[in-house]
Structure formats: C-alpha cells, structure tokens
Short mmCIF file of C-alpha atoms in Angstrom, two decimals:
data_model
loop_
_atom_site.label_atom_id
_atom_site.label_comp_id
_atom_site.label_asym_id
_atom_site.label_seq_id
_atom_site.Cartn_x
_atom_site.Cartn_y
_atom_site.Cartn_z
CA MET A 1 5.43 -5.16 -3.42
CA PRO A 2 3.47 -1.89 -3.41
CA GLU A 3 2.21 -0.66 0.03
CA GLY A 4 0.70 2.70 0.94
CA ASP A 5 4.09 4.20 1.03
CA THR A 6 5.18 2.88 -2.41
CA ILE A 7 1.88 4.45 -3.92
CA PHE A 8 2.38 7.61 -1.78
CA ARG A 9 5.95 8.02 -3.49
CA ALA A 10 4.67 7.35 -7.05
CA ALA A 11 1.93 9.69 -6.55
CA GLY A 12 4.37 12.49 -5.84
CA ASN A 13 6.29 11.58 -8.85
CA LEU A 14 3.39 11.68 -10.82
CA ARG A 15 2.40 15.09 -9.99
CA LYS A 16 5.63 16.57 -10.93
CA VAL A 17 5.24 15.40 -14.45
CA LEU A 18 1.50 15.11 -15.11
CA GLU A 19 -0.45 17.97 -12.87
CA GLY A 20 -1.39 20.86 -15.40
CA GLN A 21 -0.28 19.01 -18.40
CA GLN A 22 -1.82 18.17 -21.32
CA ILE A 23 -2.14 14.78 -22.88
CA GLN A 24 -0.96 14.45 -26.33
CA ALA A 25 -1.23 10.54 -26.98
CA ALA A 26 -2.59 7.63 -25.20
CA SER A 27 -2.83 4.19 -25.64
CA GLY A 28 -4.11 1.20 -23.38
CA ARG A 29 -5.63 -2.18 -23.28
CA PRO A 30 -9.13 -2.26 -24.45
CA GLU A 31 -10.57 -3.45 -21.00
CA VAL A 32 -9.00 -0.19 -19.56
CA GLY A 33 -11.92 1.90 -21.43
CA ASP A 34 -11.82 4.63 -24.25
CA VAL A 35 -8.20 6.05 -23.43
CA ASP A 36 -8.07 8.04 -26.80
CA ALA A 37 -10.69 10.21 -25.16
CA LEU A 38 -7.78 11.26 -22.87
CA VAL A 39 -5.85 13.20 -25.73
CA GLY A 40 -6.19 16.71 -25.37
CA ARG A 41 -7.29 16.65 -21.84
CA ILE A 42 -5.32 18.42 -18.63
CA VAL A 43 -4.27 16.27 -15.67
CA THR A 44 -6.00 18.11 -12.77
CA ALA A 45 -4.65 16.06 -9.79
CA VAL A 46 -3.17 13.04 -8.67
CA GLU A 47 -5.01 11.50 -5.73
CA VAL A 48 -4.00 8.48 -3.34
CA CYS A 49 -6.48 6.46 -1.46
CA GLY A 50 -4.62 3.95 0.37
CA LYS A 51 -3.34 1.50 -2.37
CA HIS A 52 -5.38 3.39 -4.92
CA LEU A 53 -3.98 5.94 -7.14
CA LEU A 54 -6.39 8.25 -9.27
CA LEU A 55 -5.36 10.25 -12.13
CA HIS A 56 -8.08 13.11 -12.64
CA PHE A 57 -8.43 14.83 -16.20
CA SER A 58 -10.29 17.74 -17.20
CA GLY A 59 -14.02 16.74 -18.33
CA GLN A 60 -14.78 14.66 -15.35
CA ARG A 61 -12.67 11.68 -16.10
CA VAL A 62 -10.88 9.73 -14.01
CA LEU A 63 -8.28 6.63 -14.32
CA HIS A 64 -8.39 4.24 -11.40
CA SER A 65 -5.57 2.14 -10.50
CA HIS A 66 -4.42 -0.43 -7.85
CA MET A 67 -1.05 -1.96 -8.08
CA GLY A 68 -2.05 -5.06 -6.38
CA MET A 69 1.20 -7.34 -5.76
CA THR A 70 3.05 -6.48 -8.71
CA GLY A 71 2.21 -3.37 -10.63
CA SER A 72 3.83 -0.03 -10.70
CA TRP A 73 4.05 3.40 -12.51
CA HIS A 74 7.03 4.12 -14.58
CA ILE A 75 8.14 7.57 -15.85
CA TYR A 76 10.14 8.14 -19.12
CA ARG A 77 11.43 10.66 -21.38
CA PRO A 78 10.86 9.96 -25.07
CA ASP A 79 14.35 8.46 -25.70
CA ASP A 80 14.65 6.35 -22.56
CA VAL A 81 14.59 2.41 -22.55
CA TRP A 82 11.83 1.22 -20.94
CA HIS A 83 12.60 -1.02 -17.85
CA LEU A 84 9.82 -3.60 -18.61
CA SER A 85 8.27 -4.87 -21.78
CA GLN A 86 5.59 -2.92 -23.73
CA SER A 87 3.49 -6.22 -23.37
CA ALA A 88 3.24 -5.71 -19.74
CA ALA A 89 1.71 -1.83 -20.19
CA GLY A 90 -1.86 -1.30 -19.02
CA ILE A 91 -1.80 2.15 -20.28
CA GLN A 92 0.58 4.84 -21.73
CA LEU A 93 0.12 8.60 -21.66
CA GLN A 94 2.40 10.92 -23.08
CA THR A 95 2.91 14.89 -22.55
CA SER A 96 5.04 16.95 -24.23
CA ARG A 97 7.96 15.82 -22.12
CA PHE A 98 7.18 12.80 -20.55
CA ILE A 99 5.79 9.05 -21.20
CA VAL A 100 3.82 7.61 -18.01
CA VAL A 101 3.34 4.03 -18.14
CA CYS A 102 1.41 1.70 -15.80
CA PHE A 103 2.48 -1.73 -15.64
CA ALA A 104 0.74 -5.01 -14.58
CA PRO A 105 -1.72 -3.16 -12.44
CA LYS A 106 -4.63 -5.26 -10.54
CA ILE A 107 -6.83 -2.50 -11.31
CA LEU A 108 -7.10 0.11 -14.23
CA GLN A 109 -10.14 1.44 -15.59
CA LEU A 110 -11.22 5.03 -17.18
CA VAL A 111 -14.46 6.27 -15.67
CA SER A 112 -16.39 9.34 -15.11
CA GLN A 113 -16.09 11.21 -11.72
CA GLN A 114 -19.84 10.17 -11.30
CA THR A 115 -19.14 6.35 -11.74
CA LEU A 116 -16.30 6.96 -9.36
CA SER A 117 -18.05 8.37 -6.62
CA ARG A 118 -20.20 5.36 -6.63
CA ASN A 119 -17.40 2.95 -6.46
CA SER A 120 -18.15 0.65 -3.31
CA GLN A 121 -14.80 -0.42 -3.04
CA LEU A 122 -13.30 3.05 -2.50
CA GLN A 123 -16.32 4.06 -0.16
CA ARG A 124 -15.45 1.22 2.27
CA LEU A 125 -11.79 2.35 2.70
CA GLY A 126 -10.66 3.20 6.06
CA PRO A 127 -8.80 6.56 6.69
CA ASP A 128 -5.34 6.43 5.09
CA ILE A 129 -2.63 5.93 7.17
CA LEU A 130 -0.39 8.28 5.62
CA GLY A 131 -3.22 10.95 5.55
CA PRO A 132 -3.94 13.34 8.46
CA LYS A 133 -3.59 11.66 11.71
CA ILE A 134 -6.25 9.01 12.64
CA ALA A 135 -8.19 9.69 16.00
CA ASP A 136 -7.53 7.09 18.55
CA ASP A 137 -11.43 6.56 18.93
CA VAL A 138 -11.93 6.19 15.22
CA PHE A 139 -8.92 3.72 14.65
CA LEU A 140 -10.24 1.61 17.80
CA SER A 141 -13.89 1.67 17.01
CA ARG A 142 -12.91 0.33 13.45
CA MET A 143 -10.33 -2.32 14.91
CA ARG A 144 -13.13 -3.49 17.26
CA THR A 145 -15.44 -4.42 14.36
CA GLN A 146 -12.82 -7.30 13.69
CA ASN A 147 -12.63 -8.38 17.42
CA VAL A 148 -13.18 -12.21 15.90
CA CYS A 149 -10.31 -12.03 13.24
CA PRO A 150 -6.49 -12.70 13.81
CA VAL A 151 -4.58 -9.30 13.94
CA GLY A 152 -2.84 -10.51 11.18
CA GLU A 153 -6.19 -10.30 9.16
CA ALA A 154 -7.41 -7.36 10.72
CA ILE A 155 -4.51 -5.16 10.28
CA LEU A 156 -4.53 -5.28 6.29
CA ASN A 157 -8.38 -4.98 6.16
CA GLN A 158 -8.50 -1.70 4.10
CA THR A 159 -11.87 -0.74 5.91
CA VAL A 160 -10.08 -0.17 9.13
CA VAL A 161 -7.24 1.82 7.89
CA CYS A 162 -5.95 1.88 4.25
CA GLY A 163 -2.15 1.33 3.18
CA ILE A 164 -0.78 -1.17 5.31
CA GLY A 165 0.33 -4.32 3.21
CA ASN A 166 2.10 -7.91 3.83
CA VAL A 167 5.78 -6.21 4.67
CA TYR A 168 4.58 -3.72 7.30
CA LYS A 169 2.09 -5.98 8.56
CA SER A 170 4.93 -8.47 9.37
CA GLU A 171 7.18 -6.02 10.34
CA VAL A 172 4.99 -4.06 12.94
CA LEU A 173 3.55 -7.03 14.44
CA PHE A 174 6.89 -8.25 15.31
CA LEU A 175 8.29 -4.79 16.65
CA GLU A 176 5.38 -4.92 18.87
CA CYS A 177 5.93 -8.62 19.79
CA VAL A 178 2.21 -9.53 18.88
CA HIS A 179 1.90 -12.96 17.35
CA PRO A 180 -0.29 -12.42 14.04
CA GLY A 181 -2.72 -15.47 15.08
CA THR A 182 -3.75 -13.52 18.51
CA ARG A 183 -7.40 -12.15 17.95
CA VAL A 184 -8.06 -8.66 18.11
CA ALA A 185 -10.56 -9.20 20.91
CA ASP A 186 -7.44 -10.46 23.00
CA LEU A 187 -5.57 -7.26 22.63
CA ALA A 188 -6.12 -4.19 24.69
CA ASP A 189 -6.63 -0.88 23.36
CA ASP A 190 -3.20 0.43 24.09
CA CYS A 191 -1.80 -2.48 22.29
CA LEU A 192 -3.80 -1.74 18.71
CA LEU A 193 -3.04 1.89 19.23
CA GLN A 194 0.74 1.15 19.50
CA LEU A 195 0.42 -0.91 16.24
CA LEU A 196 -1.15 1.90 14.18
CA ASN A 197 1.42 4.51 15.64
CA GLN A 198 4.01 2.25 14.68
CA ALA A 199 2.91 1.45 11.25
CA THR A 200 2.42 5.21 10.52
CA PHE A 201 6.03 6.06 11.99
CA LEU A 202 7.58 3.45 9.48
CA MET A 203 5.61 4.31 6.56
CA LYS A 204 6.37 7.95 6.96
CA ARG A 205 9.83 7.41 7.70
CA ASN A 206 9.94 5.41 4.45
CA LEU A 207 8.59 8.09 2.21
CA ASP A 208 12.10 9.57 0.72
CA ASN A 209 13.64 6.01 0.88
CA ALA A 210 14.95 4.13 -2.17
CA VAL A 211 14.63 0.96 -0.13
CA ARG A 212 12.05 0.23 2.37
CA ARG A 213 13.41 -0.17 5.99
CA THR A 214 12.20 -1.16 9.19
CA ARG A 215 15.60 -1.96 10.73
CA PHE A 216 17.68 1.06 10.90
CA ARG A 217 21.22 -0.48 11.55
CA THR A 218 24.60 -0.08 10.02
CA ASP A 219 24.52 -3.58 8.46
CA ALA A 220 22.83 -4.68 5.39
CA GLN A 221 19.57 -6.11 6.90
CA SER A 222 16.83 -3.61 5.87
CA LEU A 223 13.94 -5.64 7.46
CA TRP A 224 13.29 -7.76 10.75
CA VAL A 225 11.21 -10.79 9.65
CA TYR A 226 9.71 -10.12 6.24
CA GLY A 227 10.55 -12.84 3.59
CA ARG A 228 13.14 -14.45 6.17
CA GLN A 229 11.64 -17.82 6.72
CA GLY A 230 14.14 -20.23 8.26
CA GLU A 231 16.77 -17.55 9.04
CA ALA A 232 17.45 -16.62 12.49
CA CYS A 233 15.74 -14.11 14.29
CA LEU A 234 17.72 -10.91 14.78
CA LYS A 235 16.94 -10.19 18.09
CA CYS A 236 16.60 -13.76 19.42
CA GLY A 237 18.26 -16.11 17.04
CA THR A 238 15.18 -18.48 16.79
CA PRO A 239 14.43 -19.59 13.00
CA ILE A 240 11.69 -17.12 11.69
CA GLN A 241 8.47 -18.62 10.73
CA MET A 242 5.83 -18.08 8.03
CA MET A 243 1.96 -18.49 8.05
CA ARG A 244 -0.56 -18.15 5.40
CA GLN A 245 -3.48 -15.86 6.64
CA GLY A 246 -6.86 -14.96 5.32
CA ALA A 247 -9.13 -15.95 2.45
CA GLN A 248 -6.12 -15.06 0.08
CA ALA A 249 -3.76 -16.74 1.98
CA ARG A 250 -1.33 -13.74 2.60
CA SER A 251 2.04 -14.44 3.98
CA THR A 252 2.99 -13.18 7.36
CA TYR A 253 6.44 -13.55 8.84
CA PHE A 254 7.12 -13.93 12.69
CA CYS A 255 9.30 -15.08 15.46
CA PRO A 256 7.64 -17.58 17.63
CA THR A 257 9.82 -16.62 20.83
CA CYS A 258 9.76 -12.70 20.58
CA GLN A 259 5.75 -12.92 19.52
CA PRO A 260 4.21 -15.63 21.92
CA CYS A 261 0.71 -16.22 20.89
CA ILE A 262 -2.01 -14.70 23.57
CA THR A 263 -4.83 -16.88 24.48
CA VAL A 264 -6.16 -15.07 27.28
CA ARG A 265 -8.76 -12.20 26.26
CA ALA A 266 -8.01 -8.79 27.40
CA THR A 267 -9.90 -7.43 30.42
CA GLY A 268 -13.30 -5.90 29.80
CA LEU A 269 -13.59 -7.10 26.22
#
C-alpha cells in the first residue's frame, strides 16, 4: 500500500533514471492527456507532495500522479520482462536507457504548470511529513481544526500533514497507546506531538527498507497491529481488532487493551 515513504522512495529511483533525460517515446491512456507531446522533452524535476508524485518536463508540462491504494511506478530496461500486465499501465515513458511505467494510478494527468498551480487538492495539502521539520505550533494548529474528529480519521487528513496512510496510522496509534476512536479534542498537545514524532521517525527509518517495518525485532513480524485482526497482540496477547473509520471506511487495526478509549476531555480544551 503506497504511503509517503513509498512515494518518497519511488521519486528517488525515478530521479536517478529520468532527471535530465530526454523522452524518446511515450504512450498512455487517452484520459491522461496528450502524452505524445512529451516526446523530445527533458525531465527537469521529480517532486513529491505527500502521496502525490509530480514529473516536471521542459515546456512547463507536468505529469501529476497519485497511487491511491494499489498504484505503483516501475523502472525497466528495454529487454526486461514487466512485472505487471501492460493493460494496467497508465503511461509509459522511454529514454535512451530505461522505460518508466505507472501502473494502476488513482490520479494520472498531464497538465500545464499553470493548471497545476491552481489544483485545489494540492493547494490544501499540509506540510509533508518527510519534508523539513514541521514546527510544533504549525502541527497543533492544524490538528486542532480536527478536534471533533476521531484521531484515527484526523491523522489521515492530508490537509493536516501529508504522507501518513493506513499502515502508519494504525502502527503509530498502537505504539502511543491511543485508541483510534478517541476525539482529537480529548488528547493533550503533548500526545498529539508524540504522534507526529513517532510517525516521522518510523517513516524516515523506512526510507531505505525493502520491507516496511515498525517493529524492529529478530523475529519475522514486521508490524505490530496492521493486517493482524484476530491475532494476538504482540505486547499483551489480546486479539487485535479492526474498525472502519471515515467516509471511505478506511480500516484501522488496534489492541483494545493496549489502546483504551479515552472519554474524558483534555484539560483546557
């Protein structure tokens, strides 16, 4: 499942093979836009905005992508066998040495730089958790706009900070012993800041990992709770539960013993 760390790694790999390179061939689905217009253009930058990945081309053209739940970027040499079916490819870009393919994206649009600058979705994004350090007061002011929301929904809100997805949401809340149904208003500032710090630490630690890990032990279990519904909690043995949250009914995994629900509001809120 692509989250901020996945997109960050993908961008780093794409930079190595695309930046400064001329596109020699391009093809894609009609809804992406006029991809033929990319032939002959130079890739000038690869940019990450949370879960959005932007390829900038000479002539003020930008390919805006968002991987959603199942999308991915692949890099192949011309003679390589593709890992996924060509029918799942949203776009193919070929340079003198590599073929770059975006499979099954949620968003894939070729737009002008001017159009991109008016994109309301990108304009609303909060600071990137993998970018420069987010000031405490900036994070708290953004989180407090979500006071009436359960923290399991608020932490996924990309207008607060961008880059956190379902896996890190569940893992961070577990590690900080916070029930996902607790309202943001019921959590003290120190608790909210620790959620940010824990998420930042885990995501940055995973930037170079082939397998995402939040549990750094010698056994094979890499995650504490995510995807482990019905299995024993690795701390207390209680069966892990799963709940659906938000308008999109996103899954959240938690331990009801290690993460008791808080019903008393934090002092001063």
